[in-house]
mmCIF file of C-alpha atoms in Angstrom:
data_model
loop_
_atom_site.group_PDB
_atom_site.id
_atom_site.type_symbol
_atom_site.label_atom_id
_atom_site.label_comp_id
_atom_site.label_asym_id
_atom_site.label_seq_id
_atom_site.Cartn_x
_atom_site.Cartn_y
_atom_site.Cartn_z
ATOM 1 C CA PRO E 1 1.887 -10.516 10.366
ATOM 2 C CA TYR E 2 -0.351 -9.386 13.217
ATOM 3 C CA GLN E 3 0.401 -5.720 12.517
ATOM 4 C CA LEU E 4 -0.678 -6.113 8.881
ATOM 5 C CA TRP E 5 -3.785 -8.024 9.983
ATOM 6 C CA LEU E 6 -4.722 -5.342 12.504
ATOM 7 C CA ALA E 7 -4.321 -2.527 9.982
ATOM 8 C CA GLU E 8 -6.667 -4.360 7.619
ATOM 9 C CA ARG E 9 -9.227 -4.752 10.406
ATOM 10 C CA ALA E 10 -9.153 -0.970 10.830
ATOM 11 C CA VAL E 11 -10.008 -0.615 7.132
ATOM 12 C CA HIS E 12 -12.865 -3.097 7.413
ATOM 13 C CA ALA E 13 -14.284 -1.409 10.513
ATOM 14 C CA ALA E 14 -14.059 2.053 8.946
ATOM 15 C CA ALA E 15 -15.717 0.795 5.758
ATOM 16 C CA LEU E 16 -18.526 -0.821 7.720
ATOM 17 C CA PHE E 17 -19.092 2.443 9.585
ATOM 18 C CA ALA E 18 -19.163 4.373 6.317
ATOM 19 C CA VAL E 19 -21.912 2.170 4.860
ATOM 20 C CA ARG E 20 -23.862 1.252 8.007
ATOM 21 C CA GLY E 21 -23.261 4.073 10.479
ATOM 22 C CA ASP E 22 -22.776 1.811 13.503
ATOM 23 C CA ALA E 23 -20.636 3.756 15.991
ATOM 24 C CA ARG E 24 -19.040 0.559 17.294
ATOM 25 C CA HIS E 25 -17.216 0.143 14.009
ATOM 26 C CA ALA E 26 -15.982 3.750 14.021
ATOM 27 C CA ASP E 27 -14.819 3.396 17.624
ATOM 28 C CA PHE E 28 -12.917 0.209 16.792
ATOM 29 C CA ALA E 29 -11.124 1.753 13.782
ATOM 30 C CA ALA E 30 -10.386 4.989 15.630
ATOM 31 C CA ASP E 31 -8.983 3.050 18.578
ATOM 32 C CA ILE E 32 -6.558 1.132 16.357
ATOM 33 C CA LEU E 33 -5.415 4.335 14.648
ATOM 34 C CA GLY E 34 -5.115 6.249 17.909
ATOM 35 C CA GLN E 35 -3.093 3.582 19.653
ATOM 36 C CA TYR E 36 -0.747 3.229 16.692
ATOM 37 C CA ALA E 37 -0.296 7.015 16.668
ATOM 38 C CA MET E 38 0.743 6.886 20.313
ATOM 39 C CA ALA E 39 3.043 3.893 19.910
ATOM 40 C CA TYR E 40 4.656 4.336 16.494
ATOM 41 C CA LEU E 41 7.594 6.531 17.482
ATOM 42 C CA GLU E 42 8.364 4.163 20.362
ATOM 43 C CA PHE E 43 8.819 1.206 18.006
ATOM 44 C CA PRO E 44 12.553 0.587 17.433
ATOM 45 C CA ASN E 45 13.963 1.135 13.960
ATOM 46 C CA ARG E 46 16.265 -1.869 13.873
ATOM 47 C CA ASP E 47 16.733 -5.402 12.474
ATOM 48 C CA ASN E 48 16.107 -3.947 9.025
ATOM 49 C CA VAL E 49 16.723 -6.718 6.498
ATOM 50 C CA LEU E 50 15.336 -4.727 3.548
ATOM 51 C CA GLY E 51 15.447 -1.068 4.464
ATOM 52 C CA PRO E 52 14.442 1.060 7.462
ATOM 53 C CA THR E 53 11.188 0.326 9.251
ATOM 54 C CA ARG E 54 9.751 0.362 12.746
ATOM 55 C CA PRO E 55 7.133 -2.419 13.083
ATOM 56 C CA PHE E 56 8.653 -4.803 10.519
ATOM 57 C CA PHE E 57 11.883 -6.051 8.938
ATOM 58 C CA SER E 58 11.412 -4.338 5.582
ATOM 59 C CA THR E 59 10.324 -0.932 4.314
ATOM 60 C CA TYR E 60 7.836 -2.393 1.859
ATOM 61 C CA LEU E 61 5.948 -4.100 4.695
ATOM 62 C CA GLU E 62 5.692 -0.798 6.527
ATOM 63 C CA SER E 63 4.393 0.682 3.273
ATOM 64 C CA ILE E 64 1.602 -1.884 3.001
ATOM 65 C CA TRP E 65 0.744 -1.293 6.661
ATOM 66 C CA LEU E 66 0.773 2.505 6.382
ATOM 67 C CA LEU E 67 -1.331 2.393 3.222
ATOM 68 C CA GLN E 68 -4.061 0.450 5.035
ATOM 69 C CA LEU E 69 -4.023 2.868 7.962
ATOM 70 C CA CYS E 70 -4.308 5.820 5.572
ATOM 71 C CA VAL E 71 -7.307 4.188 3.896
ATOM 72 C CA ALA E 72 -8.921 3.600 7.297
ATOM 73 C CA LEU E 73 -8.409 7.227 8.357
ATOM 74 C CA ASP E 74 -9.744 8.558 5.058
ATOM 75 C CA LEU E 75 -12.867 6.409 5.358
ATOM 76 C CA LEU E 76 -13.452 7.554 8.940
ATOM 77 C CA GLU E 77 -13.023 11.217 8.100
ATOM 78 C CA THR E 78 -15.222 10.951 5.017
ATOM 79 C CA ALA E 79 -17.941 9.408 7.202
ATOM 80 C CA GLY E 80 -17.669 12.175 9.801
ATOM 81 C CA ARG E 81 -15.395 10.635 12.433
ATOM 82 C CA GLY E 82 -12.128 12.532 12.196
ATOM 83 C CA GLU E 83 -11.268 13.093 15.838
ATOM 84 C CA VAL E 84 -8.043 11.084 15.665
ATOM 85 C CA GLY E 85 -6.915 12.609 12.374
ATOM 86 C CA ALA E 86 -4.559 15.282 13.678
ATOM 87 C CA GLN E 87 -2.638 12.955 15.967
ATOM 88 C CA VAL E 88 -2.447 10.178 13.390
ATOM 89 C CA ARG E 89 -1.029 12.600 10.824
ATOM 90 C CA GLU E 90 1.544 14.064 13.218
ATOM 91 C CA THR E 91 2.949 11.022 15.003
ATOM 92 C CA LEU E 92 2.244 8.206 12.554
ATOM 93 C CA ILE E 93 1.727 9.202 8.924
ATOM 94 C CA ALA E 94 4.301 12.015 8.690
ATOM 95 C CA PRO E 95 7.211 10.124 10.316
ATOM 96 C CA SER E 96 6.393 6.900 8.491
ATOM 97 C CA VAL E 97 6.254 8.705 5.129
ATOM 98 C CA ALA E 98 9.631 10.299 5.874
ATOM 99 C CA LEU E 99 11.116 6.911 6.735
ATOM 100 C CA ILE E 100 9.757 5.181 3.628
ATOM 101 C CA ALA E 101 11.014 7.996 1.400
ATOM 102 C CA GLU E 102 14.564 7.342 2.610
ATOM 103 C CA TYR E 103 14.699 3.976 0.862
ATOM 104 C CA ASP E 104 14.105 4.091 -2.880
ATOM 105 C CA GLU E 105 14.207 0.578 -4.337
ATOM 106 C CA GLY E 106 14.102 1.663 -7.953
ATOM 107 C CA ALA E 107 12.445 -0.870 -10.243
ATOM 108 C CA SER E 108 11.758 -3.467 -7.546
ATOM 109 C CA ASN E 109 8.235 -4.737 -6.933
ATOM 110 C CA ARG E 110 8.728 -3.504 -3.375
ATOM 111 C CA GLN E 111 9.005 0.092 -4.590
ATOM 112 C CA VAL E 112 5.535 -0.264 -6.099
ATOM 113 C CA TRP E 113 4.186 -0.494 -2.554
ATOM 114 C CA ASN E 114 6.485 2.223 -1.251
ATOM 115 C CA ASN E 115 5.034 4.538 -3.898
ATOM 116 C CA ALA E 116 1.449 3.642 -3.012
ATOM 117 C CA ALA E 117 2.056 4.396 0.664
ATOM 118 C CA LEU E 118 3.860 7.649 -0.135
ATOM 119 C CA LEU E 119 0.993 8.766 -2.375
ATOM 120 C CA ALA E 120 -1.623 7.984 0.278
ATOM 121 C CA GLY E 121 0.409 9.580 3.060
ATOM 122 C CA HIS E 122 1.252 12.791 1.215
ATOM 123 C CA LEU E 123 -2.344 13.244 0.059
ATOM 124 C CA LEU E 124 -3.625 12.927 3.628
ATOM 125 C CA LEU E 125 -0.918 15.303 4.835
ATOM 126 C CA GLY E 126 -1.864 17.849 2.193
ATOM 127 C CA HIS E 127 1.550 17.651 0.538
ATOM 128 C CA GLU E 128 0.345 17.979 -3.042
ATOM 129 C CA HIS E 129 3.773 19.268 -4.109
ATOM 130 C CA ALA E 130 5.326 15.916 -3.169
ATOM 131 C CA VAL E 131 2.950 13.777 -5.222
ATOM 132 C CA GLU E 132 4.095 14.468 -8.791
ATOM 133 C CA PRO E 133 7.616 12.972 -8.374
ATOM 134 C CA ILE E 134 6.085 9.783 -7.002
ATOM 135 C CA VAL E 135 3.903 9.499 -10.094
ATOM 136 C CA PHE E 136 6.355 10.605 -12.770
ATOM 137 C CA GLY E 137 9.807 10.188 -11.178
ATOM 138 C CA PRO E 138 12.527 7.701 -12.234
ATOM 139 C CA SER E 139 11.185 5.017 -9.884
ATOM 140 C CA GLY E 140 7.627 6.297 -9.806
ATOM 141 C CA LEU E 141 4.288 4.874 -10.827
ATOM 142 C CA VAL E 142 4.515 5.637 -14.552
ATOM 143 C CA ALA E 143 8.042 4.215 -14.774
ATOM 144 C CA HIS E 144 6.790 0.982 -13.206
ATOM 145 C CA LEU E 145 3.856 0.835 -15.604
ATOM 146 C CA GLU E 146 5.984 1.494 -18.682
ATOM 147 C CA ASP E 147 9.169 -0.369 -17.789
ATOM 148 C CA GLY E 148 8.086 -2.838 -15.107
ATOM 149 C CA LEU E 149 5.206 -4.297 -17.095
ATOM 150 C CA LEU E 150 5.892 -6.243 -20.270
ATOM 151 C CA ASP E 151 3.740 -5.810 -23.382
ATOM 152 C CA ASP E 152 1.348 -8.553 -22.216
ATOM 153 C CA GLY E 153 0.886 -6.849 -18.838
ATOM 154 C CA THR E 154 3.017 -9.234 -16.778
ATOM 155 C CA TRP E 155 5.488 -7.918 -14.219
ATOM 156 C CA TYR E 156 9.072 -8.131 -15.492
ATOM 157 C CA GLU E 157 10.526 -9.840 -12.387
ATOM 158 C CA GLY E 158 8.528 -12.989 -13.043
ATOM 159 C CA GLU E 159 5.010 -14.276 -12.693
ATOM 160 C CA ASN E 160 5.638 -15.165 -9.044
ATOM 161 C CA TYR E 161 5.695 -11.400 -8.329
ATOM 162 C CA HIS E 162 2.982 -10.417 -10.785
ATOM 163 C CA GLN E 163 -0.086 -10.444 -8.558
ATOM 164 C CA PHE E 164 1.773 -8.695 -5.746
ATOM 165 C CA ALA E 165 3.038 -5.904 -7.982
ATOM 166 C CA HIS E 166 -0.278 -5.592 -9.805
ATOM 167 C CA ARG E 167 -2.208 -5.016 -6.607
ATOM 168 C CA GLY E 168 0.231 -2.287 -5.567
ATOM 169 C CA LEU E 169 -0.031 -0.675 -8.985
ATOM 170 C CA TRP E 170 -3.824 -0.677 -8.660
ATOM 171 C CA TYR E 171 -3.547 1.428 -5.500
ATOM 172 C CA GLY E 172 -1.122 3.739 -7.276
ATOM 173 C CA LEU E 173 -3.445 4.294 -10.237
ATOM 174 C CA GLN E 174 -6.408 4.994 -7.974
ATOM 175 C CA LEU E 175 -4.470 7.472 -5.840
ATOM 176 C CA ALA E 176 -2.942 9.224 -8.843
ATOM 177 C CA GLY E 177 -6.422 9.599 -10.301
ATOM 178 C CA GLN E 178 -7.728 11.051 -7.044
ATOM 179 C CA ALA E 179 -4.862 13.552 -7.159
ATOM 180 C CA GLY E 180 -5.949 14.646 -10.629
ATOM 181 C CA PHE E 181 -3.142 13.156 -12.711
ATOM 182 C CA THR E 182 -3.747 11.748 -16.197
ATOM 183 C CA LEU E 183 -1.503 8.788 -16.974
ATOM 184 C CA PRO E 184 -0.334 7.728 -20.452
ATOM 185 C CA GLU E 185 -2.919 5.537 -22.175
ATOM 186 C CA SER E 186 -0.286 3.036 -23.257
ATOM 187 C CA ALA E 187 0.852 2.550 -19.654
ATOM 188 C CA VAL E 188 -2.683 2.115 -18.387
ATOM 189 C CA GLY E 189 -3.311 -0.366 -21.204
ATOM 190 C CA ARG E 190 -0.450 -2.542 -20.000
ATOM 191 C CA PHE E 191 -1.872 -2.428 -16.508
ATOM 192 C CA ASP E 192 -5.313 -3.436 -17.787
ATOM 193 C CA ARG E 193 -3.829 -6.422 -19.627
ATOM 194 C CA GLY E 194 -2.233 -7.506 -16.364
ATOM 195 C CA PHE E 195 -5.623 -8.535 -14.966
ATOM 196 C CA ALA E 196 -5.832 -11.350 -17.516
ATOM 197 C CA ALA E 197 -2.153 -12.256 -17.780
ATOM 198 C CA THR E 198 -2.099 -14.599 -14.791
ATOM 199 C CA PHE E 199 -4.825 -16.828 -16.193
ATOM 200 C CA ALA E 200 -2.654 -17.788 -19.152
ATOM 201 C CA THR E 201 -0.737 -20.092 -16.779
ATOM 202 C CA ALA E 202 -3.737 -21.533 -14.928
ATOM 203 C CA LEU E 203 -3.775 -25.268 -14.336
ATOM 204 C CA PRO E 204 -6.417 -27.448 -16.061
ATOM 205 C CA ASP E 205 -8.727 -27.150 -13.044
ATOM 206 C CA LEU E 206 -8.427 -23.325 -13.338
ATOM 207 C CA THR E 207 -6.381 -22.919 -10.152
ATOM 208 C CA LEU E 208 -3.262 -20.761 -10.216
ATOM 209 C CA PRO E 209 0.013 -22.540 -9.392
ATOM 210 C CA ALA E 210 1.986 -21.382 -6.344
ATOM 211 C CA ARG E 211 5.437 -20.062 -7.181
ATOM 212 C CA LYS E 212 8.196 -18.726 -4.950
ATOM 213 C CA ASP E 213 6.598 -15.840 -3.000
ATOM 214 C CA SER E 214 3.059 -16.889 -3.970
ATOM 215 C CA GLN E 215 1.801 -18.841 -0.968
ATOM 216 C CA TYR E 216 -0.800 -21.468 -1.939
#
């Protein structure tokens, strides 16, 4: 959990630098990215309960982590602080993308996050040729939108996974759009309906019930 928390702090620091220009925030984000770039290949790839990964026990967790680090680097570089970019790409993003790509989970909600991380990583690496299969492939973004979402926008594996999958799909849609892809209107419509679907099961006090993976 700490690794996920730290990656998110890098995003927050990079975002604060982008909007405020305080060098302390850029230094903090760059330090996190730089130290991960130095350490990543030293992390052991073992104890893999759900696929290969270095800092975690599951590939999808590495995907969430890598996605946040990619966002942090992109924010830093956009705001003019790209000094760690080359090292982060070489010793962190590229090997992590290669590892995640080894483990295709098909229609699982976990593959939604794998796809988001692969899209972010390949775009930062300049691998435009590798992006289209992640968007339109058999277990890609469009397949998840068309087959993973029901007509009302809910995720097919159950409402306990809906919010988790929907957030990952949001990243996928944003990244695909940045890459210049136009997605089928019907698929995007299902995604849009997913924002409201959860509230159909709200309790009388308008709180959402906790189910299975949905803590609190």
